[in-house]
XYZ file of C-alpha atoms in Angstrom:
452
model
C 254.395 64.471 44.200
C 255.214 66.087 47.544
C 258.741 65.747 48.916
C 259.575 63.287 51.665
C 259.344 65.244 54.891
C 260.053 64.244 58.479
C 257.015 63.392 60.601
C 258.968 62.675 63.782
C 257.003 65.338 65.669
C 253.866 63.242 65.154
C 255.673 60.134 66.446
C 256.864 61.990 69.529
C 253.280 63.028 70.215
C 252.453 59.309 70.335
C 255.188 58.743 72.924
C 253.807 61.678 74.950
C 250.396 60.000 74.952
C 251.989 56.816 76.273
C 253.406 58.754 79.219
C 250.043 60.363 79.934
C 248.405 56.925 80.034
C 250.695 55.577 82.780
C 249.813 55.186 86.443
C 252.178 56.443 89.196
C 253.822 53.025 89.726
C 254.338 52.412 85.989
C 257.089 53.468 83.618
C 257.760 52.896 79.943
C 260.097 53.328 77.067
C 258.789 53.553 73.535
C 260.475 53.051 70.183
C 258.791 53.888 66.873
C 260.127 53.883 63.322
C 258.956 54.301 59.757
C 260.337 54.159 56.215
C 258.933 56.374 53.451
C 259.743 56.014 49.744
C 259.237 57.835 46.449
C 260.152 55.923 43.317
C 260.605 56.914 39.684
C 260.483 53.904 37.334
C 261.633 54.142 33.725
C 260.862 51.222 31.401
C 262.964 50.203 28.439
C 260.500 51.890 26.077
C 260.781 55.200 27.970
C 257.528 55.042 29.973
C 257.775 56.649 33.422
C 255.888 56.162 36.689
C 256.067 57.976 40.022
C 255.015 56.027 43.132
C 255.022 57.154 46.763
C 254.664 55.316 50.081
C 254.554 57.385 53.252
C 255.072 54.544 55.718
C 253.317 54.258 59.085
C 254.934 54.605 62.494
C 255.356 51.320 64.360
C 257.501 49.648 66.973
C 256.894 48.789 70.608
C 255.900 50.097 74.015
C 257.780 48.614 76.965
C 255.609 48.722 80.095
C 257.181 48.041 83.499
C 256.676 48.192 87.278
C 259.149 47.346 90.017
C 258.259 43.647 89.664
C 257.359 42.962 86.023
C 258.099 44.142 82.494
C 256.306 43.519 79.215
C 256.869 44.397 75.546
C 253.773 45.492 73.616
C 254.089 45.243 69.846
C 252.694 48.265 68.012
C 253.175 47.707 64.257
C 251.062 50.734 63.278
C 250.415 52.932 66.294
C 248.332 56.124 66.311
C 247.641 58.552 69.151
C 244.060 57.290 69.482
C 245.248 53.688 69.925
C 247.618 54.340 72.831
C 245.176 54.151 75.772
C 243.747 50.800 74.648
C 247.251 49.391 74.058
C 248.450 50.425 77.535
C 245.290 49.015 79.139
C 245.898 45.700 77.391
C 249.494 45.632 78.600
C 248.438 46.522 82.143
C 246.043 43.556 82.234
C 248.828 41.201 81.088
C 251.691 42.734 83.048
C 251.563 40.082 85.785
C 252.546 37.557 83.114
C 255.617 39.587 82.170
C 259.213 38.715 82.923
C 260.527 38.745 86.462
C 264.222 38.201 85.759
C 266.323 41.376 85.998
C 267.674 42.692 82.723
C 271.381 43.107 82.131
C 270.945 46.769 82.970
C 269.503 45.900 86.402
C 272.261 43.318 86.872
C 274.949 46.004 86.812
C 275.451 46.933 83.141
C 275.405 50.706 82.667
C 272.022 52.139 81.773
C 271.506 53.919 78.426
C 272.274 57.617 78.555
C 269.697 59.298 80.768
C 270.068 62.616 78.959
C 268.172 63.507 75.809
C 269.504 61.710 72.764
C 268.904 64.806 70.659
C 268.465 64.692 66.890
C 270.726 62.932 64.382
C 270.666 62.940 60.558
C 273.088 61.305 58.157
C 272.722 64.107 55.594
C 270.738 67.251 54.859
C 270.627 66.635 51.113
C 267.366 65.691 49.399
C 266.630 64.226 45.968
C 264.626 66.279 43.486
C 262.757 63.300 42.090
C 260.023 65.347 40.424
C 262.644 67.355 38.520
C 264.571 64.203 37.644
C 261.416 62.671 36.161
C 261.452 65.365 33.473
C 264.679 63.932 32.057
C 265.893 60.666 33.633
C 268.353 60.095 30.777
C 271.238 61.430 32.859
C 270.790 58.352 35.061
C 269.678 55.762 32.500
C 272.133 56.535 29.690
C 275.420 56.163 31.639
C 274.281 52.785 33.002
C 273.243 51.549 29.551
C 276.415 52.814 27.898
C 278.682 51.162 30.477
C 276.756 47.878 30.278
C 277.371 47.732 26.540
C 275.356 46.783 23.496
C 275.354 43.119 24.510
C 272.976 43.854 27.380
C 269.305 44.813 27.087
C 268.364 47.359 29.768
C 264.725 46.668 30.642
C 264.048 49.160 33.444
C 265.655 51.568 35.900
C 264.124 52.437 39.274
C 265.267 55.515 41.196
C 264.028 55.546 44.789
C 264.321 58.245 47.416
C 264.294 56.653 50.886
C 263.631 58.317 54.236
C 264.012 56.244 57.403
C 263.109 57.764 60.775
C 262.940 56.584 64.372
C 262.088 58.103 67.747
C 262.758 56.915 71.291
C 261.282 58.149 74.575
C 261.763 56.861 78.119
C 259.797 57.863 81.218
C 261.298 61.123 82.443
C 264.696 60.395 80.843
C 266.009 59.801 77.343
C 264.251 61.181 74.299
C 265.543 61.415 70.751
C 264.901 61.346 67.020
C 266.997 59.949 64.194
C 266.720 60.276 60.418
C 268.446 58.749 57.403
C 268.010 59.985 53.826
C 269.303 58.050 50.844
C 268.739 57.158 47.217
C 268.729 53.749 45.560
C 269.141 53.070 41.859
C 268.132 49.627 40.633
C 268.694 48.492 37.044
C 267.061 45.397 35.541
C 268.688 43.896 32.444
C 268.987 40.705 30.394
C 270.803 39.321 27.413
C 269.042 40.308 24.159
C 266.099 37.947 23.800
C 266.996 36.236 27.064
C 264.341 34.741 29.297
C 266.050 35.638 32.585
C 266.361 39.190 33.916
C 268.948 40.259 36.495
C 268.653 43.190 38.906
C 271.494 45.204 40.416
C 271.191 48.079 42.898
C 273.339 50.878 44.279
C 272.553 52.944 47.387
C 274.093 56.143 48.765
C 273.195 59.324 50.621
C 272.884 61.194 47.309
C 272.885 60.581 43.562
C 276.282 62.204 43.225
C 277.796 59.464 45.383
C 276.778 56.665 42.959
C 279.190 55.711 40.163
C 276.760 54.953 37.332
C 279.457 53.745 34.932
C 280.792 51.238 37.477
C 277.228 50.102 38.117
C 276.636 49.488 34.404
C 279.879 47.556 34.095
C 278.994 45.299 37.036
C 275.471 44.845 35.675
C 276.865 43.425 32.421
C 278.952 40.879 34.340
C 276.006 39.913 36.557
C 273.698 39.423 33.564
C 276.145 37.156 31.766
C 276.976 35.166 34.898
C 273.389 34.596 36.015
C 271.782 34.094 32.617
C 274.292 31.857 30.893
C 274.233 29.316 33.728
C 270.492 28.838 33.330
C 270.257 29.002 29.547
C 273.544 27.555 28.273
C 273.260 24.640 25.848
C 276.616 23.086 26.813
C 278.426 22.621 30.154
C 280.622 25.529 31.207
C 284.349 25.124 31.790
C 285.273 24.547 35.454
C 287.499 27.033 37.237
C 290.902 25.523 38.074
C 292.624 28.456 39.786
C 292.639 29.881 43.302
C 292.525 33.677 43.087
C 289.110 35.265 42.397
C 287.720 38.790 42.419
C 284.286 39.534 43.914
C 282.119 42.275 42.446
C 280.692 44.700 45.043
C 277.270 43.040 44.897
C 278.729 39.545 45.363
C 280.903 40.832 48.209
C 277.836 42.278 49.960
C 276.071 38.911 49.617
C 279.041 37.098 51.142
C 279.340 39.628 53.974
C 275.643 39.315 54.792
C 275.859 35.541 55.308
C 279.145 35.721 57.219
C 277.855 38.421 59.600
C 274.546 36.629 60.153
C 276.486 33.512 61.165
C 278.690 35.495 63.548
C 275.535 36.776 65.287
C 274.457 33.165 65.883
C 277.759 31.347 66.370
C 280.672 33.467 67.634
C 284.190 32.747 66.402
C 285.624 29.741 68.205
C 289.161 29.892 66.788
C 291.119 32.945 65.731
C 293.014 33.361 62.462
C 295.068 36.385 61.386
C 293.199 38.552 58.884
C 294.275 41.080 56.285
C 291.242 43.205 57.130
C 288.846 43.913 60.002
C 285.062 43.511 60.008
C 283.632 46.893 61.009
C 280.137 47.894 62.123
C 279.294 51.604 61.789
C 275.858 52.554 63.088
C 276.209 56.098 61.746
C 277.687 55.365 58.310
C 276.353 58.213 56.181
C 275.753 55.948 53.163
C 274.438 52.971 55.153
C 270.899 51.664 54.741
C 270.663 51.174 58.512
C 272.272 54.482 59.530
C 270.771 55.656 62.811
C 271.696 57.675 65.869
C 270.491 55.081 68.386
C 269.164 51.539 68.510
C 265.659 50.438 69.513
C 266.635 50.554 73.206
C 267.806 54.151 73.014
C 271.520 53.313 73.159
C 273.613 55.627 70.930
C 275.256 53.852 67.993
C 278.929 54.149 67.108
C 281.733 52.610 65.072
C 283.323 49.399 66.345
C 285.231 46.391 65.041
C 283.114 43.257 65.156
C 286.155 41.158 64.259
C 289.692 42.528 64.616
C 292.629 41.779 62.327
C 293.729 39.273 64.963
C 290.550 37.315 64.220
C 288.978 38.117 67.590
C 285.239 38.795 67.743
C 284.410 41.812 69.919
C 281.482 41.744 72.391
C 278.083 43.051 71.324
C 275.667 43.798 74.147
C 272.028 44.857 74.357
C 269.717 45.151 77.315
C 268.718 41.474 77.050
C 271.488 39.779 75.077
C 275.257 39.516 74.889
C 277.502 37.924 72.277
C 281.265 37.416 72.179
C 283.763 34.723 71.266
C 284.501 33.834 74.916
C 282.824 34.080 78.310
C 285.492 36.507 79.499
C 284.946 38.864 76.579
C 281.153 38.730 77.033
C 281.542 40.622 80.310
C 281.186 43.879 78.386
C 281.257 47.134 80.282
C 278.667 48.987 78.233
C 275.722 48.565 75.885
C 276.919 48.707 72.282
C 273.840 49.950 70.388
C 272.975 46.713 68.571
C 269.347 46.144 69.600
C 266.834 45.693 66.751
C 263.099 45.429 67.338
C 261.736 42.115 66.048
C 257.954 42.251 65.721
C 257.738 38.538 64.944
C 259.372 37.522 68.235
C 257.930 40.510 70.095
C 261.240 41.549 71.674
C 264.482 43.330 70.815
C 267.105 41.049 69.290
C 270.845 41.376 68.819
C 271.764 42.630 65.355
C 274.443 44.507 63.443
C 273.870 47.870 61.713
C 276.057 48.816 58.714
C 278.795 46.219 58.201
C 281.851 46.660 55.993
C 285.414 45.448 55.614
C 288.289 47.784 56.362
C 289.986 48.554 52.999
C 293.270 46.700 52.623
C 295.703 45.596 49.932
C 295.470 46.191 46.186
C 292.358 44.860 44.449
C 293.782 45.699 41.033
C 291.767 46.770 37.989
C 289.224 44.264 36.689
C 289.024 46.271 33.451
C 292.606 45.436 32.528
C 293.934 41.942 31.956
C 292.237 38.626 32.682
C 290.373 37.790 35.880
C 287.969 35.244 37.291
C 285.151 37.365 38.723
C 282.519 36.127 41.189
C 279.233 37.854 40.308
C 276.820 36.047 42.636
C 277.069 34.283 46.020
C 274.229 31.912 46.890
C 273.779 30.045 50.146
C 273.232 26.337 49.636
C 270.395 26.450 52.166
C 269.746 26.187 55.863
C 270.289 22.432 55.745
C 273.935 23.163 54.954
C 274.336 25.587 57.865
C 275.482 22.889 60.216
C 276.417 23.280 63.871
C 279.645 25.069 64.644
C 279.083 27.976 62.291
C 279.563 26.112 58.999
C 278.730 27.978 55.782
C 278.303 26.648 52.244
C 277.948 28.752 49.080
C 277.657 28.354 45.354
C 279.669 30.941 43.448
C 278.650 32.077 39.954
C 281.744 33.190 38.061
C 282.651 34.870 34.799
C 285.999 35.007 33.045
C 286.635 38.670 32.306
C 289.162 39.933 29.754
C 289.928 43.662 29.662
C 286.726 44.482 31.477
C 284.289 42.545 29.291
C 282.751 39.121 30.038
C 284.465 36.474 27.906
C 282.899 33.226 29.126
C 280.789 31.863 31.965
C 282.548 29.382 34.199
C 280.867 26.457 35.922
C 279.421 27.234 39.371
C 281.780 26.438 42.226
C 280.768 25.279 45.723
C 282.854 26.397 48.696
C 282.526 25.603 52.401
C 284.029 26.743 55.675
C 283.418 28.688 58.853
C 282.913 32.436 58.933
C 286.491 32.993 60.089
C 287.781 30.925 57.125
C 286.083 33.208 54.607
C 287.375 36.325 56.373
C 290.919 34.892 56.463
C 290.771 34.072 52.738
C 290.278 37.757 51.805
C 293.560 39.149 50.479
C 292.387 42.644 49.538
C 289.283 44.794 49.976
C 288.410 48.067 48.285
C 286.451 51.011 49.612
C 282.666 50.470 49.923
C 280.644 51.587 46.910
C 277.148 50.740 48.186
C 275.239 49.162 51.077
C 272.684 46.399 50.511
C 269.535 46.274 52.682
C 268.452 43.477 54.978
C 268.038 42.938 58.735
C 271.334 44.847 58.751
C 273.112 46.584 55.871
C 276.264 45.150 54.259
C 278.729 47.113 52.175
C 279.670 46.106 48.675
C 283.306 46.544 47.664
C 285.685 44.812 45.303
C 287.299 41.854 47.082
C 290.178 39.558 46.188
C 290.027 36.084 47.733
C 292.313 33.058 47.749
C 290.033 30.019 47.547
C 292.884 27.696 48.507
C 292.565 29.054 52.074
C 289.065 27.535 52.400
C 288.675 24.026 53.877
C 286.516 22.738 51.029
C 285.747 23.547 47.392
C 284.242 21.471 44.611
């Protein structure tokens, strides 16, 4: 199978064709992206499969005159399709928006100079060579998971994400992100329910396979025993819990999504800060610029004072107060949404700033949260309220000892952030509309308004 190679030159030729199709009074900016994958799958019986997906270039063309502007969705755009797309937009342009954007209203314009080229890493994965002997990946995971877990499959995926941006006579750039994901699927011997766990990084060498296998064993016991147990599990009667990296990423995803909808209304002091890093080398969403051509950077979404910082795109602004929303620059948080046919406000790669001592879950006794599940949109009430069900396992000297009864917890996003006592360094980012980092967390549940 051929290696994953950049095809950004082809995408830039599409943007050139857009410019050639414009009339003198028209201008445009174009954003295109694609994700290519190669995957090696190894079944429990040793069978191997190699699968590749090249990914097509898609995004949008923004067509504008001095009076109107219009977004044209282009989910799979080729050079030969450009003229017809621009003609369609031209015929509908009079229906486009008349209101000035935040840029026209006085917010600084994206950098007019070329954006250049940005990559998170130059390393590539030799997947074809790895397919000759995948045991160096499979065996450490299986050994760390232990004999009490049946490893059913391992999937090793090389991922290449690329994007290009071009604006009439001004900004032009290309961005690339290479990474590798390892996903392991396991179950209890003879169990009916399988559990999957994934790790992602810029290279294989950055993934701790032994730690992954250890967490997989906890996740399998926690998820399976709840469904298949013959007798009720013992309820948890303490306050201090430890989140596995995967559970922490789940929690962070829900908390961040709520902050993008309902900004913090009341501040609480935090032990850590919520950080967004658009160029995190190990982040799923690592990129040099957003879909509006604004360079990405590192910023605190929520400070240790519990204050939510402003996030601003060309069309949207979000902050915890009207005064703070008067941002002085675009922040690089625009994400193209093909369903709504416009850029939306979104995070990139979100993590918690490491703080405190998370301890060693392989020594002593701990209550470990292995899965965080939202109780559903009907529970996401007005005012930024969140409700979760936590799946927990009692762990003694690193091995699962018993499954505890699921616990429901409720509160606002700021409550969950304030309840975090310690956070470790990120070990992996989980994909989604934005990426969230998994790291060991210690939380005091007594700080939450409600638990049952």
